[in-house]
mmCIF file of C-alpha atoms in Angstrom:
data_model
loop_
_atom_site.group_PDB
_atom_site.id
_atom_site.type_symbol
_atom_site.label_atom_id
_atom_site.label_comp_id
_atom_site.label_asym_id
_atom_site.label_seq_id
_atom_site.Cartn_x
_atom_site.Cartn_y
_atom_site.Cartn_z
ATOM 1 C CA MET A 1 186.009 91.511 103.376
ATOM 2 C CA ALA A 2 186.825 92.738 106.847
ATOM 3 C CA VAL A 3 184.426 91.397 109.421
ATOM 4 C CA PRO A 4 183.326 94.105 111.869
ATOM 5 C CA ALA A 5 184.391 93.403 115.417
ATOM 6 C CA ALA A 6 180.847 93.029 116.620
ATOM 7 C CA ALA A 7 180.139 90.292 114.093
ATOM 8 C CA MET A 8 182.594 88.062 115.878
ATOM 9 C CA GLY A 9 181.806 86.264 119.081
ATOM 10 C CA PRO A 10 183.174 87.623 122.340
ATOM 11 C CA SER A 11 185.784 84.848 122.297
ATOM 12 C CA ALA A 12 187.196 86.106 119.006
ATOM 13 C CA LEU A 13 187.319 89.619 120.430
ATOM 14 C CA GLY A 14 189.085 88.350 123.491
ATOM 15 C CA GLN A 15 192.221 87.845 121.396
ATOM 16 C CA SER A 16 192.620 91.587 120.962
ATOM 17 C CA GLY A 17 192.292 92.436 124.634
ATOM 18 C CA PRO A 18 195.065 93.815 126.798
ATOM 19 C CA GLY A 19 196.411 90.341 127.508
ATOM 20 C CA ALA A 20 196.316 89.107 123.925
ATOM 21 C CA MET A 21 200.089 88.786 123.607
ATOM 22 C CA ALA A 22 200.573 86.884 126.835
ATOM 23 C CA PRO A 23 197.647 84.576 127.565
ATOM 24 C CA TRP A 24 199.448 83.072 130.551
ATOM 25 C CA TYR A 25 198.771 86.124 132.724
ATOM 26 C CA SER A 26 195.399 87.150 131.311
ATOM 27 C CA VAL A 27 193.554 84.052 132.499
ATOM 28 C CA SER A 28 190.590 85.281 134.490
ATOM 29 C CA SER A 29 191.080 84.705 138.194
ATOM 30 C CA GLY A 30 187.418 84.931 139.060
ATOM 31 C CA PRO A 31 185.379 88.074 139.710
ATOM 32 C CA SER A 32 187.217 91.308 140.479
ATOM 33 C CA ARG A 33 187.148 92.895 143.908
ATOM 34 C CA TYR A 34 184.820 95.550 142.486
ATOM 35 C CA VAL A 35 182.324 92.943 141.218
ATOM 36 C CA LEU A 36 182.362 91.087 144.528
ATOM 37 C CA GLY A 37 181.826 94.339 146.423
ATOM 38 C CA MET A 38 178.938 95.448 144.217
ATOM 39 C CA GLN A 39 177.326 91.997 144.316
ATOM 40 C CA GLU A 40 177.525 92.102 148.098
ATOM 41 C CA LEU A 41 175.879 95.556 148.031
ATOM 42 C CA PHE A 42 173.100 94.463 145.649
ATOM 43 C CA ARG A 43 172.382 91.351 147.712
ATOM 44 C CA GLY A 44 171.179 93.749 150.389
ATOM 45 C CA HIS A 45 169.841 96.313 147.881
ATOM 46 C CA SER A 46 168.080 94.228 145.254
ATOM 47 C CA LYS A 47 164.638 95.741 145.686
ATOM 48 C CA THR A 48 162.883 97.351 142.730
ATOM 49 C CA ARG A 49 160.071 99.748 143.517
ATOM 50 C CA GLU A 50 157.471 101.100 141.085
ATOM 51 C CA PHE A 51 156.172 104.657 141.064
ATOM 52 C CA PRO A 52 153.080 105.806 139.137
ATOM 53 C CA ALA A 53 154.201 108.422 136.620
ATOM 54 C CA HIS A 54 152.003 108.533 133.521
ATOM 55 C CA SER A 55 148.786 107.304 131.937
ATOM 56 C CA ALA A 56 150.661 105.585 129.090
ATOM 57 C CA LYS A 57 154.049 103.993 128.496
ATOM 58 C CA VAL A 58 157.224 105.781 129.554
ATOM 59 C CA HIS A 59 159.752 106.235 126.740
ATOM 60 C CA SER A 60 162.586 107.973 128.551
ATOM 61 C CA VAL A 61 163.982 108.527 132.062
ATOM 62 C CA ALA A 62 166.891 110.790 133.060
ATOM 63 C CA TRP A 63 168.463 112.151 136.248
ATOM 64 C CA SER A 64 169.366 115.779 136.890
ATOM 65 C CA CYS A 65 173.129 116.345 137.229
ATOM 66 C CA ASP A 66 172.897 116.609 141.024
ATOM 67 C CA GLY A 67 170.822 113.421 141.263
ATOM 68 C CA ARG A 68 168.027 115.122 143.201
ATOM 69 C CA ARG A 69 165.410 114.703 140.463
ATOM 70 C CA LEU A 70 164.336 112.107 137.928
ATOM 71 C CA ALA A 71 162.371 113.129 134.838
ATOM 72 C CA SER A 72 160.277 110.828 132.679
ATOM 73 C CA GLY A 73 158.757 111.364 129.241
ATOM 74 C CA SER A 74 155.720 109.469 128.038
ATOM 75 C CA PHE A 75 153.429 108.530 125.204
ATOM 76 C CA ASP A 76 150.753 110.423 127.189
ATOM 77 C CA LYS A 77 152.333 113.708 125.859
ATOM 78 C CA THR A 78 153.656 114.790 129.255
ATOM 79 C CA ALA A 79 156.847 114.781 131.282
ATOM 80 C CA SER A 80 156.916 114.038 135.010
ATOM 81 C CA VAL A 81 159.542 115.039 137.547
ATOM 82 C CA PHE A 82 160.189 113.192 140.802
ATOM 83 C CA LEU A 83 162.277 114.161 143.808
ATOM 84 C CA LEU A 84 164.511 111.412 145.167
ATOM 85 C CA GLU A 85 163.894 111.112 148.885
ATOM 86 C CA LYS A 86 165.662 108.509 151.005
ATOM 87 C CA ASP A 87 164.426 105.295 149.368
ATOM 88 C CA ARG A 88 161.629 106.555 147.165
ATOM 89 C CA LEU A 89 160.671 108.840 144.333
ATOM 90 C CA VAL A 90 158.107 111.503 145.218
ATOM 91 C CA LYS A 91 156.253 113.034 142.298
ATOM 92 C CA GLU A 92 156.886 116.756 142.194
ATOM 93 C CA ASN A 93 155.175 117.829 138.984
ATOM 94 C CA ASN A 94 153.675 116.875 135.669
ATOM 95 C CA TYR A 95 154.644 119.008 132.667
ATOM 96 C CA ARG A 96 151.968 119.487 130.023
ATOM 97 C CA GLY A 97 152.119 121.349 126.737
ATOM 98 C CA HIS A 98 153.299 118.938 124.064
ATOM 99 C CA GLY A 99 150.700 117.899 121.498
ATOM 100 C CA ASP A 100 152.204 114.463 120.886
ATOM 101 C CA SER A 101 154.297 111.748 122.543
ATOM 102 C CA VAL A 102 157.398 112.823 124.497
ATOM 103 C CA ASP A 103 159.938 110.423 123.021
ATOM 104 C CA GLN A 104 163.126 111.523 124.727
ATOM 105 C CA LEU A 105 164.291 114.021 127.305
ATOM 106 C CA CYS A 106 167.541 115.107 128.899
ATOM 107 C CA TRP A 107 168.767 117.512 131.565
ATOM 108 C CA HIS A 108 171.169 120.411 131.281
ATOM 109 C CA PRO A 109 174.646 118.933 131.986
ATOM 110 C CA SER A 110 175.463 121.305 134.861
ATOM 111 C CA ASN A 111 172.241 123.157 135.767
ATOM 112 C CA PRO A 112 170.039 120.780 137.795
ATOM 113 C CA ASP A 113 166.901 122.894 137.210
ATOM 114 C CA LEU A 114 166.595 122.691 133.415
ATOM 115 C CA PHE A 115 165.515 119.836 131.194
ATOM 116 C CA VAL A 116 164.439 119.563 127.580
ATOM 117 C CA THR A 117 161.863 117.301 125.908
ATOM 118 C CA ALA A 118 161.622 116.113 122.301
ATOM 119 C CA SER A 119 158.183 115.373 120.910
ATOM 120 C CA GLY A 120 156.408 114.106 117.837
ATOM 121 C CA ASP A 121 154.551 117.455 117.754
ATOM 122 C CA LYS A 122 157.540 119.029 115.882
ATOM 123 C CA THR A 123 158.716 121.042 118.880
ATOM 124 C CA ILE A 124 161.198 120.777 121.678
ATOM 125 C CA ARG A 125 160.432 122.398 125.011
ATOM 126 C CA ILE A 126 162.806 123.581 127.720
ATOM 127 C CA TRP A 127 161.397 123.421 131.251
ATOM 128 C CA ASP A 128 162.504 124.929 134.556
ATOM 129 C CA VAL A 129 161.670 122.931 137.688
ATOM 130 C CA ARG A 130 161.879 126.056 139.900
ATOM 131 C CA THR A 131 158.945 127.734 138.163
ATOM 132 C CA THR A 132 157.522 124.463 136.736
ATOM 133 C CA LYS A 133 157.044 126.432 133.513
ATOM 134 C CA CYS A 134 158.055 125.887 129.925
ATOM 135 C CA ILE A 135 160.686 128.570 129.354
ATOM 136 C CA ALA A 136 161.003 127.948 125.611
ATOM 137 C CA THR A 137 159.198 126.159 122.826
ATOM 138 C CA VAL A 138 161.334 125.711 119.726
ATOM 139 C CA ASN A 139 159.613 124.745 116.490
ATOM 140 C CA THR A 140 161.469 122.179 114.395
ATOM 141 C CA LYS A 141 160.910 120.717 110.951
ATOM 142 C CA GLY A 142 159.841 117.209 111.777
ATOM 143 C CA GLU A 143 158.671 114.734 114.397
ATOM 144 C CA ASN A 144 161.431 114.644 116.995
ATOM 145 C CA ILE A 145 162.653 111.340 118.359
ATOM 146 C CA ASN A 146 166.026 111.964 119.979
ATOM 147 C CA ILE A 147 167.692 114.772 121.864
ATOM 148 C CA CYS A 148 170.895 115.561 123.726
ATOM 149 C CA TRP A 149 172.445 118.561 125.466
ATOM 150 C CA SER A 150 176.083 119.399 124.782
ATOM 151 C CA PRO A 151 178.486 118.912 127.728
ATOM 152 C CA ASP A 152 179.236 122.664 127.783
ATOM 153 C CA GLY A 153 175.496 123.400 128.096
ATOM 154 C CA GLN A 154 175.452 125.741 125.089
ATOM 155 C CA THR A 155 173.725 123.609 122.459
ATOM 156 C CA ILE A 156 170.828 121.185 122.186
ATOM 157 C CA ALA A 157 170.832 118.702 119.314
ATOM 158 C CA VAL A 158 167.557 117.153 118.204
ATOM 159 C CA GLY A 159 166.992 114.452 115.618
ATOM 160 C CA ASN A 160 163.741 113.792 113.788
ATOM 161 C CA LYS A 161 162.092 110.947 111.888
ATOM 162 C CA ASP A 162 163.381 112.348 108.571
ATOM 163 C CA ASP A 163 167.016 111.999 109.732
ATOM 164 C CA VAL A 164 167.562 115.729 110.149
ATOM 165 C CA VAL A 165 169.608 116.825 113.169
ATOM 166 C CA THR A 166 169.101 120.436 114.271
ATOM 167 C CA PHE A 167 171.543 122.231 116.575
ATOM 168 C CA ILE A 168 169.781 124.784 118.780
ATOM 169 C CA ASP A 169 171.430 127.533 120.823
ATOM 170 C CA ALA A 170 170.358 126.816 124.410
ATOM 171 C CA LYS A 171 170.317 130.525 125.320
ATOM 172 C CA THR A 172 168.696 132.191 122.280
ATOM 173 C CA HIS A 173 166.619 129.089 121.392
ATOM 174 C CA ARG A 174 167.448 129.617 117.712
ATOM 175 C CA SER A 175 168.721 127.030 115.278
ATOM 176 C CA LYS A 176 172.500 127.302 114.731
ATOM 177 C CA ALA A 177 172.901 124.507 112.184
ATOM 178 C CA GLU A 178 170.966 121.753 110.513
ATOM 179 C CA GLU A 179 172.226 118.537 108.927
ATOM 180 C CA GLN A 180 170.229 116.214 106.688
ATOM 181 C CA PHE A 181 171.671 112.697 106.728
ATOM 182 C CA LYS A 182 171.305 110.099 103.992
ATOM 183 C CA PHE A 183 171.020 107.274 106.486
ATOM 184 C CA GLU A 184 168.662 106.365 109.306
ATOM 185 C CA VAL A 185 169.834 108.316 112.361
ATOM 186 C CA ASN A 186 169.116 106.508 115.614
ATOM 187 C CA GLU A 187 170.785 108.058 118.639
ATOM 188 C CA ILE A 188 173.010 111.139 118.849
ATOM 189 C CA SER A 189 175.595 112.314 121.362
ATOM 190 C CA TRP A 190 178.529 114.617 121.849
ATOM 191 C CA ASN A 191 181.738 113.192 123.265
ATOM 192 C CA ASN A 192 182.618 114.429 126.761
ATOM 193 C CA ASP A 193 185.148 116.932 125.347
ATOM 194 C CA ASN A 194 182.405 118.577 123.257
ATOM 195 C CA ASN A 195 184.565 118.550 120.102
ATOM 196 C CA MET A 196 183.016 115.589 118.292
ATOM 197 C CA PHE A 197 179.449 114.604 117.532
ATOM 198 C CA PHE A 198 178.437 110.946 117.227
ATOM 199 C CA LEU A 199 175.457 109.368 115.461
ATOM 200 C CA THR A 200 174.441 105.723 115.371
ATOM 201 C CA ASN A 201 172.772 104.639 112.167
ATOM 202 C CA GLY A 202 170.559 102.044 110.554
ATOM 203 C CA ASN A 203 173.454 100.460 108.653
ATOM 204 C CA GLY A 204 175.274 99.489 111.831
ATOM 205 C CA CYS A 205 177.727 102.395 111.632
ATOM 206 C CA ILE A 206 178.851 105.051 114.070
ATOM 207 C CA ASN A 207 179.328 108.340 112.224
ATOM 208 C CA ILE A 208 181.621 110.885 113.849
ATOM 209 C CA LEU A 209 181.598 114.571 112.957
ATOM 210 C CA SER A 210 183.899 117.331 114.181
ATOM 211 C CA TYR A 211 182.159 119.928 116.334
ATOM 212 C CA PRO A 212 181.226 122.708 115.777
ATOM 213 C CA GLU A 213 182.382 122.361 112.126
ATOM 214 C CA LEU A 214 180.216 119.230 111.564
ATOM 215 C CA LYS A 215 182.724 117.792 109.097
ATOM 216 C CA PRO A 216 182.897 113.988 108.796
ATOM 217 C CA VAL A 217 185.830 112.621 110.808
ATOM 218 C CA GLN A 218 185.222 108.888 110.644
ATOM 219 C CA SER A 219 182.612 106.239 110.049
ATOM 220 C CA ILE A 220 183.025 103.043 112.042
ATOM 221 C CA ASN A 221 181.424 99.761 111.015
ATOM 222 C CA ALA A 222 180.323 98.901 114.493
ATOM 223 C CA HIS A 223 177.704 96.193 113.985
ATOM 224 C CA PRO A 224 176.416 93.981 111.174
ATOM 225 C CA SER A 225 172.916 95.341 111.801
ATOM 226 C CA ASN A 226 171.100 98.491 112.918
ATOM 227 C CA CYS A 227 173.128 100.410 115.535
ATOM 228 C CA ILE A 228 170.502 101.706 117.939
ATOM 229 C CA CYS A 229 171.954 103.495 120.963
ATOM 230 C CA ILE A 230 175.150 105.158 122.183
ATOM 231 C CA LYS A 231 176.369 106.337 125.584
ATOM 232 C CA PHE A 232 179.631 107.858 126.830
ATOM 233 C CA ASP A 233 181.052 106.872 130.179
ATOM 234 C CA PRO A 234 181.382 109.741 132.699
ATOM 235 C CA MET A 235 185.146 109.217 132.918
ATOM 236 C CA GLY A 236 185.618 109.861 129.193
ATOM 237 C CA LYS A 237 187.455 106.589 128.622
ATOM 238 C CA TYR A 238 184.845 104.571 126.725
ATOM 239 C CA PHE A 239 181.620 104.790 124.836
ATOM 240 C CA ALA A 240 179.191 101.928 124.310
ATOM 241 C CA THR A 241 176.829 101.122 121.462
ATOM 242 C CA GLY A 242 173.885 98.748 121.389
ATOM 243 C CA SER A 243 172.480 97.183 118.277
ATOM 244 C CA ALA A 244 169.803 95.060 116.692
ATOM 245 C CA ASP A 245 172.176 92.067 116.735
ATOM 246 C CA ALA A 246 171.661 92.030 120.549
ATOM 247 C CA LEU A 247 175.307 92.941 121.196
ATOM 248 C CA VAL A 248 176.699 95.797 123.222
ATOM 249 C CA SER A 249 180.117 96.989 122.047
ATOM 250 C CA LEU A 250 182.521 98.943 124.220
ATOM 251 C CA TRP A 251 184.832 101.384 122.417
ATOM 252 C CA ASP A 252 187.996 103.196 123.425
ATOM 253 C CA VAL A 253 187.262 106.926 122.975
ATOM 254 C CA ASP A 254 190.815 107.891 121.965
ATOM 255 C CA GLU A 255 191.651 104.932 119.723
ATOM 256 C CA LEU A 256 188.116 104.418 118.350
ATOM 257 C CA VAL A 257 188.585 100.650 118.520
ATOM 258 C CA CYS A 258 186.241 98.057 119.965
ATOM 259 C CA VAL A 259 187.616 96.871 123.298
ATOM 260 C CA ARG A 260 185.060 94.195 124.108
ATOM 261 C CA CYS A 261 181.534 92.932 123.521
ATOM 262 C CA PHE A 262 178.749 92.021 125.914
ATOM 263 C CA SER A 263 176.470 89.323 124.575
ATOM 264 C CA ARG A 264 174.056 88.272 127.310
ATOM 265 C CA LEU A 265 170.939 89.802 125.748
ATOM 266 C CA ASP A 266 168.985 88.017 123.024
ATOM 267 C CA TRP A 267 167.007 90.950 121.618
ATOM 268 C CA PRO A 268 167.934 94.304 120.031
ATOM 269 C CA VAL A 269 169.630 96.544 122.589
ATOM 270 C CA ARG A 270 167.417 99.608 123.064
ATOM 271 C CA THR A 271 169.026 101.454 125.923
ATOM 272 C CA LEU A 272 172.333 101.786 127.786
ATOM 273 C CA SER A 273 173.652 103.611 130.841
ATOM 274 C CA PHE A 274 177.038 103.829 132.586
ATOM 275 C CA SER A 275 177.180 104.110 136.364
ATOM 276 C CA HIS A 276 178.584 107.324 137.880
ATOM 277 C CA ASP A 277 182.045 105.764 138.394
ATOM 278 C CA GLY A 278 182.117 104.402 134.839
ATOM 279 C CA LYS A 279 182.550 100.865 136.161
ATOM 280 C CA MET A 280 179.106 99.364 135.467
ATOM 281 C CA LEU A 281 177.131 99.285 132.238
ATOM 282 C CA ALA A 282 173.397 98.582 132.237
ATOM 283 C CA SER A 283 171.877 97.394 128.966
ATOM 284 C CA ALA A 284 168.314 96.424 128.156
ATOM 285 C CA SER A 285 166.064 95.146 125.396
ATOM 286 C CA GLU A 286 162.933 93.062 124.999
ATOM 287 C CA ASP A 287 164.577 90.483 127.258
ATOM 288 C CA HIS A 288 162.850 90.338 130.608
ATOM 289 C CA PHE A 289 165.961 91.410 132.508
ATOM 290 C CA ILE A 290 168.399 94.318 132.523
ATOM 291 C CA ASP A 291 172.011 93.203 132.247
ATOM 292 C CA ILE A 292 174.523 94.915 134.536
ATOM 293 C CA ALA A 293 178.096 94.289 133.438
ATOM 294 C CA GLU A 294 181.480 95.228 134.847
ATOM 295 C CA VAL A 295 182.912 97.526 132.174
ATOM 296 C CA GLU A 296 186.575 96.479 132.534
ATOM 297 C CA THR A 297 185.984 92.734 132.130
ATOM 298 C CA GLY A 298 182.549 92.403 130.553
ATOM 299 C CA ASP A 299 181.653 90.058 133.407
ATOM 300 C CA LYS A 300 178.058 89.845 134.506
ATOM 301 C CA LEU A 301 177.680 91.711 137.783
ATOM 302 C CA TRP A 302 173.906 91.506 138.285
ATOM 303 C CA GLU A 303 170.640 91.248 136.439
ATOM 304 C CA VAL A 304 167.469 93.152 137.238
ATOM 305 C CA GLN A 305 164.320 91.174 136.543
ATOM 306 C CA CYS A 306 161.429 92.822 134.710
ATOM 307 C CA GLU A 307 158.136 91.506 133.400
ATOM 308 C CA SER A 308 158.207 93.157 129.989
ATOM 309 C CA PRO A 309 160.532 94.834 127.465
ATOM 310 C CA THR A 310 162.549 97.774 128.812
ATOM 311 C CA PHE A 311 162.486 101.112 126.970
ATOM 312 C CA THR A 312 164.964 103.158 128.982
ATOM 313 C CA VAL A 313 167.573 102.837 131.765
ATOM 314 C CA ALA A 314 169.502 105.511 133.686
ATOM 315 C CA TRP A 315 172.018 105.153 136.505
ATOM 316 C CA HIS A 316 171.914 107.793 139.229
ATOM 317 C CA PRO A 317 174.829 110.291 138.878
ATOM 318 C CA LYS A 318 176.171 109.599 142.383
ATOM 319 C CA ARG A 319 174.729 106.339 143.733
ATOM 320 C CA PRO A 320 174.215 102.739 142.574
ATOM 321 C CA LEU A 321 170.514 103.292 141.844
ATOM 322 C CA LEU A 322 169.086 102.421 138.433
ATOM 323 C CA ALA A 323 165.926 104.089 137.135
ATOM 324 C CA PHE A 324 164.124 102.334 134.289
ATOM 325 C CA ALA A 325 160.783 101.976 132.549
ATOM 326 C CA CYS A 326 159.200 99.007 130.837
ATOM 327 C CA ASP A 327 156.299 98.277 128.523
ATOM 328 C CA ASP A 328 154.153 97.364 131.503
ATOM 329 C CA LYS A 329 150.470 96.619 131.405
ATOM 330 C CA ASP A 330 148.169 97.418 134.279
ATOM 331 C CA GLY A 331 147.017 93.887 134.983
ATOM 332 C CA LYS A 332 144.772 94.753 137.895
ATOM 333 C CA TYR A 333 141.962 96.182 135.792
ATOM 334 C CA ASP A 334 142.692 95.749 132.129
ATOM 335 C CA SER A 335 145.559 93.738 130.691
ATOM 336 C CA SER A 336 145.802 95.984 127.630
ATOM 337 C CA ARG A 337 146.043 99.244 129.563
ATOM 338 C CA GLU A 338 149.547 100.678 129.821
ATOM 339 C CA ALA A 339 150.780 101.167 133.376
ATOM 340 C CA GLY A 340 153.065 104.182 132.823
ATOM 341 C CA THR A 341 155.256 103.478 135.849
ATOM 342 C CA VAL A 342 158.849 104.459 136.570
ATOM 343 C CA LYS A 343 160.982 101.941 138.470
ATOM 344 C CA LEU A 344 163.944 102.222 140.751
ATOM 345 C CA PHE A 345 166.372 99.341 141.400
ATOM 346 C CA GLY A 346 169.045 99.247 144.121
ATOM 347 C CA LEU A 347 166.840 100.021 147.115
ATOM 348 C CA PRO A 348 167.469 98.316 150.474
ATOM 349 C CA ASN A 349 165.637 94.991 150.733
ATOM 350 C CA ASP A 350 164.062 96.073 154.015
ATOM 351 C CA SER A 351 162.829 99.455 152.691
#
């Protein structure tokens, strides 16, 4: 029986790296220049600041393509949008209308004014920050838990609790296609070229479909347990998956092979984000820190401390700023009350 790459330790995977044939030159010579430079930057920019966003826990954070705004979606049934000003987030608006938890949201890939929210109320809503209005409510068949916008901006894919993925035309707001899967669908994403559609599933597999035909191309045994999240790097070179076995796997987009594993977390990996230059990968779980790795080596670059499990992480599209949200409790008044804050790491220590 072939053992999936992720079932092996990182040391076993190391044998298949670029220097596998000639170990004499692949011996690590300490941190790369990039790591040293970023560590130097974060030593002066290691501050995390909290911003009140919601009255209940925050499930999802995402930046607009121009990096001017951060949106958050919450269990309190609303979305919030912040403007990024110098070293702080300033709340611009709260978006009401959903009848249930906002589980995930994302922005239009090239229009910085539009974002879409997926909710347990069996709808998705498209919002425009210029008018602060909901410009479309699309009814779907089930309770929606994940959503993504195609890189060409034309299609929104939404997945529900019954493992149905619906493809919605972003202009007409009508359903173009619908796929019922026979496995537990976790996260969904197009590749950067918009010609393949990826799903992570409950059996530890990555399923790849052609797009727009939606014909199965390949199924990769990525992890021995539930494969939870997937993200593509902005450069189009890699994608990463996180799983219940606490491993993050990095994959070559063209070859569809596992390049390396990151194994510093101890709990199921819930959320991933690549930095704008594709060189850093943030991963988070119930561990009380967010791991920041150098993509090319897997080396630890930094860790961001947090007091509780992290639900969502998102690197800024232009700067080394990481937005995230945790399962925080508002200890001041009532230890069981959810805080609903959004956090920003990478701010100057003296800010």
